[in-house]
PDB file of C-alpha atoms and ligand atoms in Angstrom:
ATOM      1  CA  MET F   7      45.774 134.622 173.223  1.00 88.00           C
ATOM      2  CA  LYS F   8      46.386 136.909 169.975  1.00 96.00           C
ATOM      3  CA  ILE F   9      49.236 139.177 169.610  1.00 98.00           C
ATOM      4  CA  ALA F  10      49.557 142.058 167.245  1.00 98.00           C
ATOM      5  CA  ILE F  11      53.114 142.622 166.187  1.00 99.00           C
ATOM      6  CA  GLY F  12      55.009 145.282 164.159  1.00 99.00           C
ATOM      7  CA  ALA F  13      58.406 146.677 163.503  1.00 99.00           C
ATOM      8  CA  ASP F  14      60.261 149.269 161.216  1.00 99.00           C
ATOM      9  CA  HIS F  15      63.332 148.329 159.199  1.00 98.00           C
ATOM     10  CA  ALA F  16      65.322 148.137 162.407  1.00 98.00           C
ATOM     11  CA  GLY F  17      63.418 145.661 163.993  1.00 98.00           C
ATOM     12  CA  TYR F  18      62.402 143.941 161.110  1.00 98.00           C
ATOM     13  CA  MET F  19      64.779 140.821 161.700  1.00 98.00           C
ATOM     14  CA  LEU F  20      64.130 140.658 165.346  1.00 98.00           C
ATOM     15  CA  LYS F  21      60.429 140.644 164.521  1.00 98.00           C
ATOM     16  CA  GLU F  22      60.869 137.854 161.978  1.00 98.00           C
ATOM     17  CA  GLU F  23      62.644 135.793 164.459  1.00 98.00           C
ATOM     18  CA  LEU F  24      59.832 136.871 166.930  1.00 98.00           C
ATOM     19  CA  LYS F  25      57.220 135.165 164.546  1.00 98.00           C
ATOM     20  CA  ARG F  26      59.268 131.860 164.815  1.00 98.00           C
ATOM     21  CA  TRP F  27      59.280 131.857 168.316  1.00 98.00           C
ATOM     22  CA  LEU F  28      55.456 132.684 168.839  1.00 98.00           C
ATOM     23  CA  GLU F  29      54.969 129.426 166.487  1.00 98.00           C
ATOM     24  CA  GLU F  30      56.798 127.460 168.817  1.00 98.00           C
ATOM     25  CA  TRP F  31      55.043 128.246 171.546  1.00 98.00           C
ATOM     26  CA  ASN F  32      51.579 128.079 169.862  1.00 98.00           C
ATOM     27  CA  ILE F  33      50.743 131.670 170.322  1.00 98.00           C
ATOM     28  CA  SER F  34      48.723 133.517 167.279  1.00 98.00           C
ATOM     29  CA  TYR F  35      49.591 136.408 166.135  1.00 98.00           C
ATOM     30  CA  HIS F  36      48.942 138.890 163.029  1.00 98.00           C
ATOM     31  CA  ASP F  37      51.957 140.853 161.507  1.00 98.00           C
ATOM     32  CA  PHE F  38      51.199 144.291 160.993  1.00 98.00           C
ATOM     33  CA  GLY F  39      54.538 144.957 159.033  1.00 98.00           C
ATOM     34  CA  THR F  40      56.756 145.941 157.948  1.00 98.00           C
ATOM     35  CA  TYR F  41      57.262 142.952 155.684  1.00 98.00           C
ATOM     36  CA  SER F  42      61.117 143.941 154.416  1.00 98.00           C
ATOM     37  CA  PRO F  43      64.248 145.592 155.383  1.00 98.00           C
ATOM     38  CA  GLU F  44      64.086 148.593 153.197  1.00 98.00           C
ATOM     39  CA  ARG F  45      63.752 151.834 155.218  1.00 98.00           C
ATOM     40  CA  VAL F  46      59.892 152.932 157.025  1.00 98.00           C
ATOM     41  CA  ASP F  47      58.979 155.236 159.419  1.00 98.00           C
ATOM     42  CA  TYR F  48      58.272 153.718 163.015  1.00 98.00           C
ATOM     43  CA  PRO F  49      55.095 156.001 163.748  1.00 98.00           C
ATOM     44  CA  ASP F  50      53.402 154.299 160.583  1.00 98.00           C
ATOM     45  CA  TYR F  51      53.811 150.770 162.325  1.00 98.00           C
ATOM     46  CA  GLY F  52      53.526 151.508 165.576  1.00 99.00           C
ATOM     47  CA  ILE F  53      50.361 153.387 165.282  1.00 98.00           C
ATOM     48  CA  ILE F  54      48.675 150.459 163.611  1.00 98.00           C
ATOM     49  CA  VAL F  55      49.309 147.929 166.063  1.00 98.00           C
ATOM     50  CA  ALA F  56      48.812 150.296 169.129  1.00 98.00           C
ATOM     51  CA  ARG F  57      45.467 150.873 167.711  1.00 98.00           C
ATOM     52  CA  ALA F  58      44.867 147.134 167.077  1.00 98.00           C
ATOM     53  CA  VAL F  59      45.464 146.338 170.870  1.00 98.00           C
ATOM     54  CA  ALA F  60      43.483 149.379 172.260  1.00 98.00           C
ATOM     55  CA  LYS F  61      40.418 148.586 169.897  1.00 98.00           C
ATOM     56  CA  GLY F  62      40.461 144.980 171.528  1.00 97.00           C
ATOM     57  CA  GLY F  63      41.028 142.918 168.476  1.00 94.00           C
ATOM     58  CA  PHE F  64      44.400 141.730 170.346  1.00 98.00           C
ATOM     59  CA  GLU F  65      45.231 140.921 173.971  1.00 98.00           C
ATOM     60  CA  LYS F  66      48.488 142.499 173.688  1.00 98.00           C
ATOM     61  CA  GLY F  67      51.185 144.035 171.183  1.00 98.00           C
ATOM     62  CA  ILE F  68      55.048 143.659 170.289  1.00 99.00           C
ATOM     63  CA  LEU F  69      56.645 146.561 168.616  1.00 99.00           C
ATOM     64  CA  ILE F  70      60.226 146.503 167.464  1.00 99.00           C
ATOM     65  CA  CYS F  71      62.226 149.577 166.160  1.00 98.00           C
ATOM     66  CA  GLY F  72      66.201 150.285 166.482  1.00 98.00           C
ATOM     67  CA  THR F  73      66.181 151.248 170.135  1.00 98.00           C
ATOM     68  CA  GLY F  74      62.447 150.621 171.066  1.00 98.00           C
ATOM     69  CA  ILE F  75      62.124 154.027 172.289  1.00 99.00           C
ATOM     70  CA  GLY F  76      60.098 155.248 169.024  1.00 98.00           C
ATOM     71  CA  MET F  77      58.103 152.566 168.927  1.00 99.00           C
ATOM     72  CA  SER F  78      57.191 153.063 172.967  1.00 98.00           C
ATOM     73  CA  ILE F  79      56.633 156.988 172.369  1.00 98.00           C
ATOM     74  CA  VAL F  80      54.281 156.251 169.424  1.00 98.00           C
ATOM     75  CA  ALA F  81      52.515 153.638 170.959  1.00 98.00           C
ATOM     76  CA  ASN F  82      52.024 155.278 174.570  1.00 98.00           C
ATOM     77  CA  LYS F  83      49.832 158.240 172.723  1.00 98.00           C
ATOM     78  CA  VAL F  84      46.896 156.108 172.223  1.00 98.00           C
ATOM     79  CA  LYS F  85      44.230 155.908 174.845  1.00 98.00           C
ATOM     80  CA  GLY F  86      44.590 152.762 176.521  1.00 98.00           C
ATOM     81  CA  ILE F  87      47.999 151.700 175.804  1.00 98.00           C
ATOM     82  CA  ARG F  88      50.636 151.088 178.403  1.00 98.00           C
ATOM     83  CA  ALA F  89      53.767 150.368 176.429  1.00 99.00           C
ATOM     84  CA  ALA F  90      56.671 149.067 178.281  1.00 99.00           C
ATOM     85  CA  LEU F  91      60.189 149.148 176.823  1.00 99.00           C
ATOM     86  CA  CYS F  92      62.112 146.178 178.333  1.00 98.00           C
ATOM     87  CA  ARG F  93      65.594 145.351 177.929  1.00 98.00           C
ATOM     88  CA  ASP F  94      65.877 142.556 180.491  1.00 98.00           C
ATOM     89  CA  PRO F  95      63.496 139.985 181.959  1.00 98.00           C
ATOM     90  CA  TYR F  96      63.136 141.617 185.028  1.00 98.00           C
ATOM     91  CA  GLU F  97      61.869 144.673 183.476  1.00 98.00           C
ATOM     92  CA  ALA F  98      59.640 142.555 181.405  1.00 99.00           C
ATOM     93  CA  LYS F  99      58.036 140.773 184.739  1.00 98.00           C
ATOM     94  CA  LEU F 100      57.407 144.083 186.778  1.00 98.00           C
ATOM     95  CA  SER F 101      56.001 145.574 183.446  1.00 98.00           C
ATOM     96  CA  ARG F 102      53.466 143.168 183.580  1.00 98.00           C
ATOM     97  CA  GLU F 103      52.882 142.696 187.512  1.00 98.00           C
ATOM     98  CA  HIS F 104      52.644 146.219 188.157  1.00 98.00           C
ATOM     99  CA  ASN F 105      51.999 148.030 185.141  1.00 98.00           C
ATOM    100  CA  ASP F 106      49.737 145.887 182.991  1.00 98.00           C
ATOM    101  CA  ALA F 107      51.555 146.916 180.096  1.00 98.00           C
ATOM    102  CA  ASN F 108      49.733 145.674 176.935  1.00 98.00           C
ATOM    103  CA  ILE F 109      52.250 146.359 174.680  1.00 99.00           C
ATOM    104  CA  LEU F 110      56.008 145.411 174.804  1.00 99.00           C
ATOM    105  CA  THR F 111      58.458 147.397 172.925  1.00 99.00           C
ATOM    106  CA  LEU F 112      62.229 146.320 171.954  1.00 99.00           C
ATOM    107  CA  GLY F 113      65.395 147.493 170.566  1.00 98.00           C
ATOM    108  CA  GLY F 114      66.168 145.289 167.537  1.00 98.00           C
ATOM    109  CA  ARG F 115      69.771 147.190 167.594  1.00 98.00           C
ATOM    110  CA  ILE F 116      70.135 146.665 171.384  1.00 98.00           C
ATOM    111  CA  LEU F 117      69.257 142.990 172.215  1.00 98.00           C
ATOM    112  CA  GLY F 118      70.695 139.691 171.252  1.00 98.00           C
ATOM    113  CA  PHE F 119      67.900 137.439 169.781  1.00 98.00           C
ATOM    114  CA  ASP F 120      68.645 134.903 172.878  1.00 98.00           C
ATOM    115  CA  LEU F 121      67.818 137.642 175.273  1.00 98.00           C
ATOM    116  CA  ALA F 122      64.968 139.317 173.227  1.00 98.00           C
ATOM    117  CA  LYS F 123      63.449 135.600 173.207  1.00 98.00           C
ATOM    118  CA  GLU F 124      63.505 135.347 177.282  1.00 98.00           C
ATOM    119  CA  ILE F 125      62.151 138.937 177.392  1.00 99.00           C
ATOM    120  CA  VAL F 126      59.098 138.164 175.371  1.00 98.00           C
ATOM    121  CA  ARG F 127      58.613 134.448 176.761  1.00 98.00           C
ATOM    122  CA  VAL F 128      58.606 136.187 180.585  1.00 98.00           C
ATOM    123  CA  TRP F 129      56.378 139.320 179.378  1.00 98.00           C
ATOM    124  CA  LEU F 130      53.811 136.797 177.930  1.00 98.00           C
ATOM    125  CA  ASN F 131      53.505 134.493 180.838  1.00 98.00           C
ATOM    126  CA  THR F 132      53.606 137.163 183.752  1.00 98.00           C
ATOM    127  CA  GLU F 133      49.809 138.272 185.180  1.00 98.00           C
ATOM    128  CA  PHE F 134      49.030 141.520 186.311  1.00 98.00           C
ATOM    129  CA  THR F 135      49.263 141.620 190.325  1.00 98.00           C
ATOM    130  CA  GLY F 136      46.271 144.012 190.640  1.00 97.00           C
ATOM    131  CA  GLY F 137      45.517 145.332 194.138  1.00 97.00           C
ATOM    132  CA  ARG F 138      47.525 148.663 194.837  1.00 97.00           C
ATOM    133  CA  HIS F 139      48.678 148.311 191.217  1.00 98.00           C
ATOM    134  CA  LYS F 140      45.186 148.356 190.036  1.00 98.00           C
ATOM    135  CA  VAL F 141      44.496 151.667 191.871  1.00 98.00           C
ATOM    136  CA  ARG F 142      47.677 153.334 190.274  1.00 98.00           C
ATOM    137  CA  ILE F 143      46.666 152.110 186.653  1.00 98.00           C
ATOM    138  CA  ASP F 144      42.926 153.381 187.283  1.00 98.00           C
ATOM    139  CA  LYS F 145      44.831 156.661 187.697  1.00 98.00           C
ATOM    140  CA  ILE F 146      46.654 156.377 184.253  1.00 98.00           C
ATOM    141  CA  SER F 147      43.175 156.046 182.866  1.00 97.00           C
ATOM    142  CA  MET F 148      41.898 158.938 185.038  1.00 97.00           C
ATOM    143  CA  ILE F 149      44.483 161.283 183.181  1.00 97.00           C
ATOM    144  CA  GLU F 150      43.726 160.089 179.741  1.00 96.00           C
ATOM    145  CA  GLU F 151      40.376 161.393 180.739  1.00 95.00           C
ATOM    146  CA  ASP F 152      41.784 164.815 182.272  1.00 94.00           C
ATOM    147  CA  GLU F 153      39.997 163.787 185.655  1.00 94.00           C
ATOM    148  CA  LEU F 154      43.310 163.656 187.233  1.00 92.00           C
TER     149      LEU F 154
HETATM  150  C1  RB5 J 199      65.916 154.000 162.688  1.00 75.65           C
HETATM  151  O1  RB5 J 199      66.636 154.407 162.275  1.00 75.65           O
HETATM  152  C2  RB5 J 199      65.397 154.511 164.169  1.00 75.65           C
HETATM  153  O2  RB5 J 199      65.689 155.709 164.441  1.00 75.65           O
HETATM  154  C3  RB5 J 199      64.630 153.628 164.881  1.00 75.65           C
HETATM  155  O3  RB5 J 199      64.373 151.982 164.325  1.00 75.65           O
HETATM  156  C4  RB5 J 199      64.253 153.651 166.205  1.00 75.65           C
HETATM  157  O4  RB5 J 199      65.263 153.213 166.909  1.00 75.65           O
HETATM  158  C5  RB5 J 199      63.521 155.014 166.612  1.00 75.65           C
HETATM  159  O5  RB5 J 199      63.173 155.022 168.190  1.00 75.65           O
END
């Protein structure tokens, strides 16, 4: 599994921690920035990661800004992306089982590192349930095609 990751300045510190966890779990990743705590605009990083996942080069993506809200708004503009803002492991689990979320967004100013680590661990290790949930995901795809 290869993960695309990105953050703005408010997510930078959590992104650096996230890289350590991914290395600990032997999960490969590409860091699309930002590469310092200097102030930047989250759409510039969110769009790069979302497009990289949508194009199929990465199975999943993780985006971090101050609240996780801006990154989720940006990522969900990209066709094929289902970005989920998760603040606890239960949301992370359901975002995979029910929504087949392919991008996780996190709030670097909201979450402590331990909680964030557990959210990421659960999110990466939970599979999509399919079945009735697949029917709903297909309807989201139809909305993207203007067929619903
Ligand atoms: C940056 O100050 C902040 O607005 C951004 O990180 C994010 O929280 C936006 O949703």
